[in-house]
CSV table of C-alpha atoms in Angstrom, one decimal:
chain,number,residue,atom,x,y,z
A,1,MET,CA,1.5,9.6,-15.4
A,2,LYS,CA,0.6,12.9,-18.4
A,3,ASN,CA,-1.6,14.3,-15.2
A,4,LEU,CA,0.9,15.7,-13.6
A,5,SER,CA,2.2,17.5,-15.7
A,6,ASN,CA,-0.9,19.4,-16.7
A,7,ASP,CA,-2.1,20.7,-13.0
A,8,THR,CA,-5.2,18.0,-12.5
A,9,LEU,CA,-3.9,15.9,-10.0
A,10,PRO,CA,-2.5,18.0,-6.8
A,11,TRP,CA,0.6,16.9,-7.3
A,12,SER,CA,3.8,17.8,-10.2
A,13,VAL,CA,6.2,14.9,-9.8
A,14,ALA,CA,6.4,11.7,-8.7
A,15,ILE,CA,8.5,9.7,-6.9
A,16,LEU,CA,7.7,5.5,-8.1
A,17,ILE,CA,8.9,2.6,-5.8
A,18,ASP,CA,9.1,-1.0,-7.2
A,19,SER,CA,11.3,-4.3,-6.8
A,20,THR,CA,13.0,-5.9,-10.1
A,21,PHE,CA,14.2,-9.2,-10.3
A,22,LEU,CA,16.8,-11.9,-12.7
A,23,ASN,CA,15.3,-14.8,-12.0
A,24,ARG,CA,18.1,-17.4,-12.3
A,25,SER,CA,17.4,-20.9,-12.7
A,26,SER,CA,18.6,-21.7,-9.2
A,27,LEU,CA,20.3,-20.9,-5.1
A,28,HIS,CA,23.6,-21.5,-6.8
A,29,GLY,CA,25.5,-18.1,-6.7
A,30,GLU,CA,26.2,-15.6,-5.7
A,31,ASN,CA,23.5,-13.0,-3.5
A,32,ILE,CA,21.0,-14.7,-5.2
A,33,HIS,CA,18.1,-15.1,-3.7
A,34,ARG,CA,14.5,-17.4,-3.4
A,35,PHE,CA,11.8,-13.8,-2.5
A,36,ASN,CA,8.2,-14.6,-2.0
A,37,HIS,CA,6.7,-12.0,-5.6
A,38,GLY,CA,3.5,-11.7,-4.0
A,39,LYS,CA,1.1,-15.5,-5.5
A,40,GLY,CA,4.9,-16.9,-5.6
A,41,PHE,CA,8.7,-17.4,-5.1
A,42,ILE,CA,10.6,-16.3,-7.4
A,43,ILE,CA,14.6,-17.7,-7.4
A,44,GLY,CA,17.1,-14.8,-8.2
A,45,HIS,CA,19.3,-11.3,-7.5
A,46,ARG,CA,16.5,-8.6,-6.8
A,47,TRP,CA,17.1,-4.6,-6.3
A,48,THR,CA,14.9,-1.7,-6.0
A,49,ASN,CA,14.4,0.9,-8.6
A,50,ILE,CA,13.3,4.5,-7.6
A,51,VAL,CA,12.2,6.9,-9.9
A,52,LEU,CA,10.8,10.1,-10.8
A,53,ILE,CA,8.0,11.7,-13.2
A,54,ILE,CA,8.8,15.1,-13.7
A,55,ASN,CA,7.6,17.3,-16.7
A,56,ASN,CA,6.5,13.6,-18.6
A,57,THR,CA,9.6,13.1,-17.8
A,58,VAL,CA,11.5,9.9,-16.0
A,59,ILE,CA,14.7,10.2,-13.9
A,60,PRO,CA,16.7,7.4,-13.1
A,61,LEU,CA,17.6,7.8,-9.6
A,62,PRO,CA,20.1,5.2,-8.2
A,63,PRO,CA,18.3,1.7,-7.7
A,64,ILE,CA,19.1,-0.1,-4.1
A,65,GLU,CA,20.5,-3.7,-4.2
A,66,PHE,CA,19.9,-6.0,-2.3
A,67,TYR,CA,21.6,-8.3,-0.5
A,68,THR,CA,20.9,-12.1,1.1
A,69,LYS,CA,21.6,-12.9,4.9
A,70,LYS,CA,25.0,-14.9,3.4
A,71,TYR,CA,26.4,-12.5,1.3
A,72,CYS,CA,26.2,-9.7,4.3
A,73,LYS,CA,27.8,-12.6,6.5
A,74,ASP,CA,30.4,-13.4,4.2
A,75,ASN,CA,31.4,-9.8,3.3
A,76,ASN,CA,30.8,-8.4,6.6
A,77,ILE,CA,28.5,-6.2,5.2
A,78,GLU,CA,25.5,-5.3,8.2
A,79,TYR,CA,22.0,-6.9,7.1
A,80,VAL,CA,18.7,-4.7,6.1
A,81,THR,CA,15.9,-5.7,4.6
A,82,GLU,CA,14.3,-4.3,1.5
A,83,ASN,CA,12.2,-1.9,3.7
A,84,GLU,CA,15.0,-1.1,4.5
A,85,ALA,CA,17.0,0.7,3.2
A,86,ILE,CA,14.3,2.2,1.7
A,87,ILE,CA,13.5,3.7,4.9
A,88,GLU,CA,17.6,4.7,5.0
A,89,TYR,CA,17.4,6.0,0.6
A,90,LEU,CA,14.6,7.9,1.1
A,91,LYS,CA,15.8,10.2,4.3
A,92,LYS,CA,18.9,11.0,3.0
A,93,LEU,CA,16.7,11.8,-0.5
A,94,ASN,CA,17.9,15.1,-1.7
A,95,LEU,CA,15.2,16.2,-4.7
A,96,ASN,CA,17.2,19.9,-4.7
A,97,GLU,CA,19.8,18.0,-6.2
A,98,TYR,CA,17.8,17.0,-8.8
A,99,ILE,CA,14.5,19.3,-9.7
A,100,GLY,CA,15.9,22.6,-6.9
A,101,ARG,CA,14.1,24.3,-5.4
A,102,HIS,CA,10.3,23.0,-4.9
A,103,ASP,CA,7.4,22.8,-3.1
A,104,PRO,CA,7.2,19.6,-1.0
A,105,LYS,CA,3.7,19.7,-0.9
A,106,LYS,CA,3.8,19.0,-5.0
A,107,ILE,CA,5.5,15.3,-4.4
A,108,VAL,CA,3.4,12.2,-4.4
A,109,VAL,CA,6.1,8.8,-4.1
A,110,MET,CA,3.4,5.8,-5.1
A,111,GLY,CA,4.4,2.3,-4.2
A,112,ASP,CA,2.8,-0.8,-4.1
A,113,SER,CA,1.4,-3.4,-1.2
A,114,ALA,CA,4.9,-4.2,-0.2
A,115,TYR,CA,5.6,-1.1,0.6
A,116,ASP,CA,2.6,-0.1,2.7
A,117,ASP,CA,4.9,-0.2,5.4
A,118,LYS,CA,3.9,3.1,8.3
A,119,ARG,CA,8.2,3.4,8.8
A,120,ILE,CA,8.0,4.6,5.2
A,121,GLU,CA,5.0,6.7,5.4
A,122,ASN,CA,6.0,8.4,8.2
A,123,ILE,CA,9.5,9.7,6.5
A,124,ILE,CA,7.1,10.6,3.9
A,125,LYS,CA,4.6,12.6,5.8
A,126,ASP,CA,8.3,13.9,8.1
A,127,LYS,CA,9.3,15.4,4.2
A,128,LYS,CA,5.9,16.5,4.2
A,129,TRP,CA,5.6,14.4,0.4
A,130,SER,CA,2.3,12.7,0.1
A,131,PHE,CA,1.8,9.0,-0.7
A,132,VAL,CA,-0.4,6.5,-2.9
A,133,MET,CA,-0.7,2.8,-1.8
A,134,SER,CA,-1.2,-0.2,-2.2
A,135,LEU,CA,-2.7,-1.6,0.8
A,136,LYS,CA,-2.6,-5.5,2.3
A,137,LYS,CA,-5.7,-6.6,2.8
A,138,LYS,CA,-5.4,-7.3,6.6
A,139,ARG,CA,-4.1,-4.0,6.7
A,140,SER,CA,-7.0,-2.7,9.2
A,141,VAL,CA,-9.1,-0.3,9.3
A,142,LYS,CA,-11.8,1.3,10.2
A,143,SER,CA,-14.5,3.9,8.1
A,144,GLU,CA,-14.3,7.9,9.2
A,145,HIS,CA,-17.9,7.7,11.4
A,146,LYS,CA,-16.0,4.7,13.5
A,147,PHE,CA,-13.4,6.3,14.4
A,148,ASN,CA,-14.4,9.5,14.9
A,149,PHE,CA,-17.1,8.0,17.4
A,150,LYS,CA,-15.7,4.9,18.7
A,151,PRO,CA,-12.9,4.0,21.3
A,152,LYS,CA,-9.8,4.0,19.0
A,153,SER,CA,-9.7,0.1,20.0
A,154,HIS,CA,-13.3,-0.6,18.3
A,155,GLY,CA,-14.0,-0.5,15.1
A,156,TRP,CA,-11.7,-1.9,13.4
A,157,CYS,CA,-11.0,-5.0,10.6
A,158,GLY,CA,-9.1,-6.2,7.4
A,159,VAL,CA,-9.4,-4.0,4.1
A,160,ASP,CA,-11.4,-6.7,2.2
A,161,ILE,CA,-13.5,-7.4,5.6
A,162,PHE,CA,-14.5,-4.1,5.0
A,163,PHE,CA,-15.3,-3.2,1.3
A,164,LYS,CA,-17.5,-6.8,2.1
A,165,ASN,CA,-19.2,-5.4,4.4
A,166,HIS,CA,-20.2,-1.6,2.8
A,167,ARG,CA,-20.5,-2.6,-0.6
A,168,ARG,CA,-23.4,-1.4,-1.2
A,169,LEU,CA,-23.4,-0.2,-5.0
A,170,LYS,CA,-24.5,-3.0,-7.6
A,171,TRP,CA,-21.4,-3.6,-10.2
A,172,GLN,CA,-22.0,-2.1,-13.4
A,173,THR,CA,-20.0,-2.8,-16.1
A,174,ILE,CA,-19.0,-0.3,-18.9
A,175,ARG,CA,-17.9,-1.6,-22.3
A,176,VAL,CA,-15.5,0.9,-24.1
A,177,LYS,CA,-16.4,0.8,-27.6
A,178,PRO,CA,-13.8,0.2,-29.9
A,179,ASN,CA,-14.0,3.7,-31.6
A,180,GLY,CA,-14.1,6.5,-28.9
A,181,VAL,CA,-16.1,7.2,-25.9
A,182,LYS,CA,-19.4,8.8,-27.1
A,183,LYS,CA,-20.6,11.6,-24.2
A,184,ASN,CA,-23.3,9.0,-22.8
A,185,ASP,CA,-21.2,6.3,-21.8
A,186,TRP,CA,-19.0,9.7,-19.9
A,187,ASN,CA,-22.5,10.5,-18.7
A,188,ILE,CA,-22.7,7.0,-16.7
A,189,VAL,CA,-19.1,6.8,-15.6
A,190,SER,CA,-19.7,10.2,-13.6
A,191,ASP,CA,-22.8,9.1,-12.3
A,192,ILE,CA,-21.4,6.2,-10.7
A,193,LEU,CA,-18.5,7.4,-9.3
A,194,SER,CA,-21.3,9.8,-7.7
A,195,ASP,CA,-23.1,7.1,-6.4
A,196,THR,CA,-19.3,6.1,-4.8
A,197,PHE,CA,-18.6,8.9,-3.5
A,198,ASP,CA,-21.7,9.1,-1.6
A,199,MET,CA,-22.1,6.5,-0.2
A,200,LEU,CA,-17.8,6.4,1.2
A,201,GLU,CA,-19.3,9.1,2.8
A,202,LYS,CA,-22.3,7.6,4.9
A,203,LEU,CA,-20.0,4.3,5.4
A,204,GLY,CA,-20.4,4.1,9.3
C-alpha cells in the first residue's frame, strides 16, 4: 500500500473490506453461526471490518456486526446478509468526515471474492470510486473483442475456463535471490509482463 502515497497508482486512498471471525467450539451461545469461509466452515462470531488507508496510515472505520437469523428473530431485528449490510454502509459512508474534501476518482475499494457482488460494485460506481475485487472463478466474463463484436448473450464463460483457454504463454519461474534483485532480473520480469499484456490485447 506504500504506492498509494507516492503517486505510482491512480488512487491515493483505499477502502479495505474484509470479514473477521472469532472461533467458537460449538453453536451453543448467542449470535453464533456456522459460516462458509472459503475452503471450509467456521463456527463463531462474525463481523466485517472497514478500514481507510491514506498516506500509509490505517484508519479503522466502525465495523459491521453480523447477526444470525435466530438472533434477529429473538431480538426483533431485521435480518440482512453481510453484503446487504455493506451496501447500506457504503451508501451512508461520508468520506468527507474522515479525509475532508477529496476527488472521488482517487478512491479505490478493495475486497476479496466474497464481495464480488454487482450491487456493491454499482454503489461504488455511483460514488465515482474505483474498485479492485477478486473474481469468483464461476463469474462469467468475455474478451474485449467478443464484447465488441458478438451478441450480448454469446461468448460468455467462467473466469477459470477463460484463463485456461486463453493462456498462451508458458509458465516462467522467477527466483528472487536473498541478496537482492539484479537489473537483469527486472528485465526478465518486464519482458514477461510486456508479453502478457500483448497477449491480453489480442484475446478474442
